[in-house]
Structures are given as C-alpha cells and as structure tokens.
Short mmCIF file of C-alpha atoms in Angstrom, two decimals:
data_model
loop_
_atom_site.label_atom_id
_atom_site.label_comp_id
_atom_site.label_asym_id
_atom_site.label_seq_id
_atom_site.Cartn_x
_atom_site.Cartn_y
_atom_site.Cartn_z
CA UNK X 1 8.29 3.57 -62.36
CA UNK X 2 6.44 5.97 -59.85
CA UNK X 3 4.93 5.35 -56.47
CA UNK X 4 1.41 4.92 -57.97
CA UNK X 5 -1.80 3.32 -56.25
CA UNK X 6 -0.90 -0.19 -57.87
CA UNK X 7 2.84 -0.27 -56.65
CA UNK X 8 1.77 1.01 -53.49
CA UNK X 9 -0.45 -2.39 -53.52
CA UNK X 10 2.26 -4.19 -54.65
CA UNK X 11 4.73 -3.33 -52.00
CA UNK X 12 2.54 -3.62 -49.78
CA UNK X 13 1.78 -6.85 -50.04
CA UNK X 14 5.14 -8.23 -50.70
CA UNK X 15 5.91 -6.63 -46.99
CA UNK X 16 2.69 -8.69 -45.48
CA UNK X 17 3.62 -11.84 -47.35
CA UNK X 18 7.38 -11.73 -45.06
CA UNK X 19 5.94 -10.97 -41.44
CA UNK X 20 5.89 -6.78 -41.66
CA UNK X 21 2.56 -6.53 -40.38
CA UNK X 22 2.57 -4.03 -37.31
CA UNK X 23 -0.16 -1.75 -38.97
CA UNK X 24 1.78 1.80 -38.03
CA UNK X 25 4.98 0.47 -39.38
CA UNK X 26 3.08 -0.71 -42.83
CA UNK X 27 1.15 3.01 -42.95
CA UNK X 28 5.54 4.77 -42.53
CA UNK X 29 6.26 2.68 -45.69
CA UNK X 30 3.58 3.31 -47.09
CA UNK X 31 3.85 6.95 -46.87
CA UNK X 32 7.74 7.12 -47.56
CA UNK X 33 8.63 6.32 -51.49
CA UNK X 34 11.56 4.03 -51.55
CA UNK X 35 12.19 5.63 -55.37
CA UNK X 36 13.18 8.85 -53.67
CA UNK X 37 16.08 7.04 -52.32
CA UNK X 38 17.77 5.56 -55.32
CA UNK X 39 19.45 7.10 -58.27
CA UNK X 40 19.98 6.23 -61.57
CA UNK X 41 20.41 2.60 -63.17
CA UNK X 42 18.84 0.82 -60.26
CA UNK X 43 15.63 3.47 -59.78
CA UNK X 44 13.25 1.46 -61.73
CA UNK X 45 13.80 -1.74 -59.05
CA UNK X 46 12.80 0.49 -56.24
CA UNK X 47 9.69 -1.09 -55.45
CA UNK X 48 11.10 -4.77 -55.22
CA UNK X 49 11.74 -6.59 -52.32
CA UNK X 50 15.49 -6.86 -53.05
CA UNK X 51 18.72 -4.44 -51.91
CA UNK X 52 20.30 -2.44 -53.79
CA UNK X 53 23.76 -1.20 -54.62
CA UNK X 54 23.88 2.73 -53.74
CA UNK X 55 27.45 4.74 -53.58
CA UNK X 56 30.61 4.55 -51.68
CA UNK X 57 30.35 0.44 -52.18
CA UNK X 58 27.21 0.24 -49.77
CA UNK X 59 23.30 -1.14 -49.90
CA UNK X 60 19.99 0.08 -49.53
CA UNK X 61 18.26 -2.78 -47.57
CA UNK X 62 14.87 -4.61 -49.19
CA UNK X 63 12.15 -3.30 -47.68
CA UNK X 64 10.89 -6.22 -45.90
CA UNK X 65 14.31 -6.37 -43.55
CA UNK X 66 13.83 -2.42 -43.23
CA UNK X 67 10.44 -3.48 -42.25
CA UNK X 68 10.96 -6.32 -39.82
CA UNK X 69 13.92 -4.18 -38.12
CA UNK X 70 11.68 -1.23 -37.79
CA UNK X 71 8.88 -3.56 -36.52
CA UNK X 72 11.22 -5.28 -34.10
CA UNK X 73 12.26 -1.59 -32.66
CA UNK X 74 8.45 -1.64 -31.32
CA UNK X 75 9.11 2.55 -31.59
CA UNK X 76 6.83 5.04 -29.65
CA UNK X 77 6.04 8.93 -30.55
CA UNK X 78 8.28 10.11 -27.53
CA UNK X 79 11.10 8.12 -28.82
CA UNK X 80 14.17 8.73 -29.20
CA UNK X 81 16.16 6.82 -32.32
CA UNK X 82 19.86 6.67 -33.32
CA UNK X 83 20.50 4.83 -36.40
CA UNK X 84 24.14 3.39 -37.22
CA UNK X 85 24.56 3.19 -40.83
CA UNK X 86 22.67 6.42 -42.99
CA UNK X 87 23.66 4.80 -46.15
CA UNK X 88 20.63 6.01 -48.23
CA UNK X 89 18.70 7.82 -45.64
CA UNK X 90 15.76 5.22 -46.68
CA UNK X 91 15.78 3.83 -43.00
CA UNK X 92 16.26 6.75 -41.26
CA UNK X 93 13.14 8.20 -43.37
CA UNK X 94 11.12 5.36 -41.98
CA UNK X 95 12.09 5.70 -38.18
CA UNK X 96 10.94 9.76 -38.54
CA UNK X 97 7.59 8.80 -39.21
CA UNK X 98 7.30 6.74 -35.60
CA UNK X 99 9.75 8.44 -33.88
CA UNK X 100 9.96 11.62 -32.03
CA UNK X 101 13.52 12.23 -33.05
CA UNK X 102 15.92 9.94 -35.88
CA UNK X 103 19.77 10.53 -34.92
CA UNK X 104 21.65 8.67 -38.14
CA UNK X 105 25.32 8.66 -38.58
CA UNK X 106 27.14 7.05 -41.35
CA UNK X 107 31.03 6.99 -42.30
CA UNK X 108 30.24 8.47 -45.37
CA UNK X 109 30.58 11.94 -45.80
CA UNK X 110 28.97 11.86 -49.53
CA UNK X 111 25.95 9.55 -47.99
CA UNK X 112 25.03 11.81 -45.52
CA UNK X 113 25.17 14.94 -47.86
CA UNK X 114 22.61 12.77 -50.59
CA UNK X 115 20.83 11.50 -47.31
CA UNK X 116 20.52 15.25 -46.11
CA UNK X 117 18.85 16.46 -49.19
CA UNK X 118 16.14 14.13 -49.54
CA UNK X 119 15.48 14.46 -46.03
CA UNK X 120 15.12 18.53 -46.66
CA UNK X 121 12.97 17.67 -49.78
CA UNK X 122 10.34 15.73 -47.51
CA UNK X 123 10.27 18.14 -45.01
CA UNK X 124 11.89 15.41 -42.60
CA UNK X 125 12.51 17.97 -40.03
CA UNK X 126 12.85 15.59 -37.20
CA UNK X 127 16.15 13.54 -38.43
CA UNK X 128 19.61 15.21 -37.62
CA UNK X 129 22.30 13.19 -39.79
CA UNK X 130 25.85 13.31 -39.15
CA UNK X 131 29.32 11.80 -40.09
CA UNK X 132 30.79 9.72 -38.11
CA UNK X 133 32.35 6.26 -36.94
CA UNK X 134 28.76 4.70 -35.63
CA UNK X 135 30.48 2.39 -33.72
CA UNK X 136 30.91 4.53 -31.07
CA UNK X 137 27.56 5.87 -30.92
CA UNK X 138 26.31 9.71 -30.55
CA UNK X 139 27.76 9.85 -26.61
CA UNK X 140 26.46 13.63 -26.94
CA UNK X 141 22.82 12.85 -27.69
CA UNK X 142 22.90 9.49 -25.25
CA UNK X 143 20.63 7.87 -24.24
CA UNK X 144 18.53 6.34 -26.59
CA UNK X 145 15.37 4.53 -26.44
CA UNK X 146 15.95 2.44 -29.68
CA UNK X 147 19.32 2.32 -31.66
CA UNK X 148 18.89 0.14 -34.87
CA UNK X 149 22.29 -0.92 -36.46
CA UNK X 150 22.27 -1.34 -40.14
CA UNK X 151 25.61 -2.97 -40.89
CA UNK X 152 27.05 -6.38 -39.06
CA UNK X 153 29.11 -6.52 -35.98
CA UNK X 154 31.12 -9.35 -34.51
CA UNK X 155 29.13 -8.38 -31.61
CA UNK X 156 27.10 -6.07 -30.36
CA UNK X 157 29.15 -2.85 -29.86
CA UNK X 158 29.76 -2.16 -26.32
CA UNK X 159 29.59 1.69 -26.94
CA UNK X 160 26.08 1.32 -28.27
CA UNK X 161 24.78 -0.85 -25.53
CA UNK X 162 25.85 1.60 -22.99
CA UNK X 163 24.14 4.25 -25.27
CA UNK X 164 20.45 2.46 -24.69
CA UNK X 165 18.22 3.86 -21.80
CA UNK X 166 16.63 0.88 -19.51
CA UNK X 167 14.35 -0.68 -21.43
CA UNK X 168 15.65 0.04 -24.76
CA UNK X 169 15.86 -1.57 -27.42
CA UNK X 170 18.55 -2.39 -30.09
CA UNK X 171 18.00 -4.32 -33.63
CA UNK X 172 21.57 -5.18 -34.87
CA UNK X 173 22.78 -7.69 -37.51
CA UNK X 174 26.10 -9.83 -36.14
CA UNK X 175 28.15 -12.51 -37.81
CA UNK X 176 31.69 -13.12 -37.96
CA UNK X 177 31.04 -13.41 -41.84
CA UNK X 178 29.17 -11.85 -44.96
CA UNK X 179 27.76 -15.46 -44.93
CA UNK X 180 26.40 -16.16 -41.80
CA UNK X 181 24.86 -13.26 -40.26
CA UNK X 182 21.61 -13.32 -37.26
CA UNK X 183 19.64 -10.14 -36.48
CA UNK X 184 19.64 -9.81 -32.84
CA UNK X 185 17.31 -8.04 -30.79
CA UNK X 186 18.98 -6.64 -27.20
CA UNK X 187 16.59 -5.25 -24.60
CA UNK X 188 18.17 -3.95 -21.87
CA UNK X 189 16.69 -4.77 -18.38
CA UNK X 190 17.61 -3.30 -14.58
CA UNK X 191 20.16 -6.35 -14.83
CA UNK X 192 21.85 -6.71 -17.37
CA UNK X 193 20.66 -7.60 -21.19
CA UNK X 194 18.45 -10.01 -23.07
CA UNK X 195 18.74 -11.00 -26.67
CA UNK X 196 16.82 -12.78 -28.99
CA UNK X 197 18.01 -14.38 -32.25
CA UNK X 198 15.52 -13.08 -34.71
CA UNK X 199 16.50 -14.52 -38.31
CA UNK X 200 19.28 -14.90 -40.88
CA UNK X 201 20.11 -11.75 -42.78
CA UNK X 202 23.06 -10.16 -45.28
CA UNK X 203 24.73 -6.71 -43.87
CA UNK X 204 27.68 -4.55 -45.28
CA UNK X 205 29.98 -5.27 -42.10
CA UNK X 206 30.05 -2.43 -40.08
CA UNK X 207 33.42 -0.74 -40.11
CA UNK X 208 35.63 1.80 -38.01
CA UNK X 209 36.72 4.98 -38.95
CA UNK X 210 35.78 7.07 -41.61
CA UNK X 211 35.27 6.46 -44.82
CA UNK X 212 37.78 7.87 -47.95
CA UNK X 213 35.54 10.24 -50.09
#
C-alpha cells in the first residue's frame, strides 16, 4: 500500500476522529509517510491507527498517540527537541518538521543505524540520532525546550527534568505496569513543576543501559 491521496484521507481522518487536531501537527503527518518506517510483514498496516512490532523487541507507536504526544509538546520553530526512545525514527521524523533541532537517542544500536538511514533518505538534516541510555538524557546538548519520552517510567526521570529549560515541556508515559500506564505532561515553572494526567496509554518500559545487538 503507498501513501496515495486516498490513504492520506484516510489517516487523516482517523487522527481527527481521536483529538490530533492542532492544524501544523496534522500538515508534519501528513507530509511524513509512516510506510517509510516499517519493513517487511507489517508494511502494508502502516497507515492504521494501531502499533506495530519493529526490531530489537520494540514498537512503532499508532499514529494518533504519536499525534497527541506531538500535539501536547505545543513545539515552536526555535525549538529545541530531545526524544528518548528512536525506536523507528517515525517520531523523531515528526518532531523535525516543527522543530528547529530533533536530538533522539535510543538503546539500540541497530535502531538508530535503520533510524539514521531513513532520516538521510528524507533529507532530515535537522535530527542528530545517537546511542545511548535515554534515561539520562543528552547532558551535552542540555537544555531542552521539549523532551518527549517514548517508553514508560516509574516516574518521571530526574535526569530529564533537570534537562528541560524553564518553561519546557515534557510528554512522558509512567506506570508501574505494562497495564496501567498515564501520559503525563510536566511543565516546568520558576518553582518547581506542574503535571497533568493526560490519558491512558501502552509503552515498551523504558529501560537502562544498553541494549545487546
């Protein structure tokens, strides 16, 4: 199945029908096909609103939770994005078209190599992907305007709070279980930080270290 005028339509809509409607964020998806970001068996579900299994045991998201995270980021041209969790690169691909600069790192070496490619093949020149344990952040690149988190926490990672400028904002998926999981919006004020509970959602937990392969 290609990208054609009718999936487009399709996709589209399914994203409108769960709550992605910031126009800018619709227009990224829009221009970024989902189908360029999944191989083999599973390539001819790229345009549904489901995840995906992808390598090294891990998901690509559905689009709508791609959508409502990116949406929830509320991302600016000047800003700066780090992404925790490359996995496909389909995210990070997303945040390039808002975002002045993506930072993604995974614990996948093999991800971010796959990721890399496509990324060079769209002539995404303003993501820089790297592998590493994204629990502790990009301390180099710090600070951040937005960091978006796309595996589950116990909490919010202290290393990745620190990393977020005043006024930042970080989209993050915690639960103490696959099961029950809540993605969490943290803005952080002169003060201290505010978080809103946005809705229930499934994440890969996130994990420390680096991964075998």
């Amino acid at each position: 199945m290609s990208f054609d005028a009718e999936a487009k339509m399709q996709f589209l809509f399914a994203l409108r029908s769960k709550g992605v409607t910031d126009k800018a964020v619709l227009n990224a998806m829009e221009r970024v096909d989902r189908g360029r970001f999944i191989q083999g068996y599973f390539s001819e579900r790229a345009y549904d609103d489901m995840p995906l299994p992808i390598a090294c045991g891990q998901t690509i998201s559905q689009p709508s939770v791609v959508g409502l995270m990116t949406q929830a980021l509320k991302i600016g041209p000047r800003d700066k994005v780090l992404e925790v969790g490359t996995g496909s690169g389909y995210q990070a691909a997303i945040l390039a078209q808002l975002a002045r600069r993506v930072y993604t790192v995974d614990r996948h070496r093999r991800l971010v190599h796959a990721a890399r490619a496509v990324f060079d093949e769209l002539e995404l020149t303003n993501i820089t992907a790297f592998t590493a344990d994204g629990s502790f952040g990009l301390p180099d690149q710090a600070p951040f305007d937005r960091i978006i988190v796309t595996a589950a926490a116990e909490d919010p990672p202290g290393p990745l709070l620190a990393q977020l400028k005043i006024g930042g904002i970080m989209v993050v998926p915690v639960g103490q279980s696959d099961a029950v999981q809540s993605l969490i919006r943290v803005t952080r004020t002169d003060n201290g930080y505010d978080y809103d509970e946005m809705r229930p959602v499934r994440f890969v937990p996130l994990v420390e270290g680096l991964g075998k392969d």
